[in-house]
Short mmCIF file of C-alpha atoms in Angstrom, two decimals:
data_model
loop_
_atom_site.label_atom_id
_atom_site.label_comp_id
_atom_site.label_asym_id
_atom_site.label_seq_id
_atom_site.Cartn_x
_atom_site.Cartn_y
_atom_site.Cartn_z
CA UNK A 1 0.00 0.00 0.00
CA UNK A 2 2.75 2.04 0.78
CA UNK A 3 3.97 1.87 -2.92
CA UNK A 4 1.07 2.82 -4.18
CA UNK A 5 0.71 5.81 -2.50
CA UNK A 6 4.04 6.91 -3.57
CA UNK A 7 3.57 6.16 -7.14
CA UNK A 8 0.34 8.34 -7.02
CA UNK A 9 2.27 11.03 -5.47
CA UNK A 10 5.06 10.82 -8.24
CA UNK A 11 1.95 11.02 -10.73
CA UNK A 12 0.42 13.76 -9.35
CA UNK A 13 3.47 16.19 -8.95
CA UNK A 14 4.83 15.08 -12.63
CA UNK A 15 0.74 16.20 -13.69
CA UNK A 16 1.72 19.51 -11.51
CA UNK A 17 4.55 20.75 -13.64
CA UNK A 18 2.42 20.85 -16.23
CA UNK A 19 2.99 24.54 -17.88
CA UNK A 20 -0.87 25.19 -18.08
CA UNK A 21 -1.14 28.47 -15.65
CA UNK A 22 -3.29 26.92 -12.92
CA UNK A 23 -0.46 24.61 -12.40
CA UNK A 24 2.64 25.03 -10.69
CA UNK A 25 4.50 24.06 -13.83
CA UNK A 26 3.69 27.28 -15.41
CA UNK A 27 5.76 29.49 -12.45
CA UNK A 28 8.60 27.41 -13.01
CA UNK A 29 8.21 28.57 -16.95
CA UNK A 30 7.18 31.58 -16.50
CA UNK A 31 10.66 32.47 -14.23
CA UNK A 32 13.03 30.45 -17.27
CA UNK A 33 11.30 32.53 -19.75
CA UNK A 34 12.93 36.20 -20.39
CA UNK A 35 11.23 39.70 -19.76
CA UNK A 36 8.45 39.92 -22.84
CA UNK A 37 7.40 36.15 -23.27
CA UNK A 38 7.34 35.97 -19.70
CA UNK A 39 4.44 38.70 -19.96
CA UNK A 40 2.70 37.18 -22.63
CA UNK A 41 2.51 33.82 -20.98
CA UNK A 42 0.98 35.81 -17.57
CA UNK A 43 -1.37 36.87 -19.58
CA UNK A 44 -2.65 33.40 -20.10
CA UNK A 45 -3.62 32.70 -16.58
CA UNK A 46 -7.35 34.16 -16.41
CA UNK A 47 -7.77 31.02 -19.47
CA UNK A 48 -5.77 28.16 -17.51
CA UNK A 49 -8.82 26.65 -16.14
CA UNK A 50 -10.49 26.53 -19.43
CA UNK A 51 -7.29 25.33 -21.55
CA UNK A 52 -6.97 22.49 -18.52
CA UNK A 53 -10.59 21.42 -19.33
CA UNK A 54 -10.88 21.89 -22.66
CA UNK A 55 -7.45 19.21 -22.24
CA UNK A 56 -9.00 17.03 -20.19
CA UNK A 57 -11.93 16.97 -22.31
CA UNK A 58 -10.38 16.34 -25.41
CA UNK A 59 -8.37 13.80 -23.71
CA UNK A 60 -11.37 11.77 -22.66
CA UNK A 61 -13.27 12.15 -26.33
CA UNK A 62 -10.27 10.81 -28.43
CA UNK A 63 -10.14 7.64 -25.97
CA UNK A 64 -14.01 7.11 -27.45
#
């Protein structure tokens, strides 16, 4: 059991550093990127929830 649960945590933080904005993955690019991409990408985050479910979404319909 213990495995397990350490394999889902490896999952999960690997799905984290995802560079969508609501995930942690996009600080991480947003501080590699320089001065004027970096802004553009910000201004991404109000969408991140969206993009991530419009993902998710199109994830699940191609499995169909």
């Amino acid at each position: 059991m213990l495995g397990y649960g350490v394999i889902i945590n490896i999952v999960l933080a690997v799905l984290n550093l995802i560079p969508i904005p609501p995930l942690d993955g996009s600080r991480v690019v947003y501080w590699l990127l320089p001065a004027q991409p970096a802004a553009v990408y910000y201004r991404l985050e109000p969408y991140g929830t969206l993009i991530l479910m419009a993902l998710i979404m199109l994830g699940c319909s191609a499995k169909s």
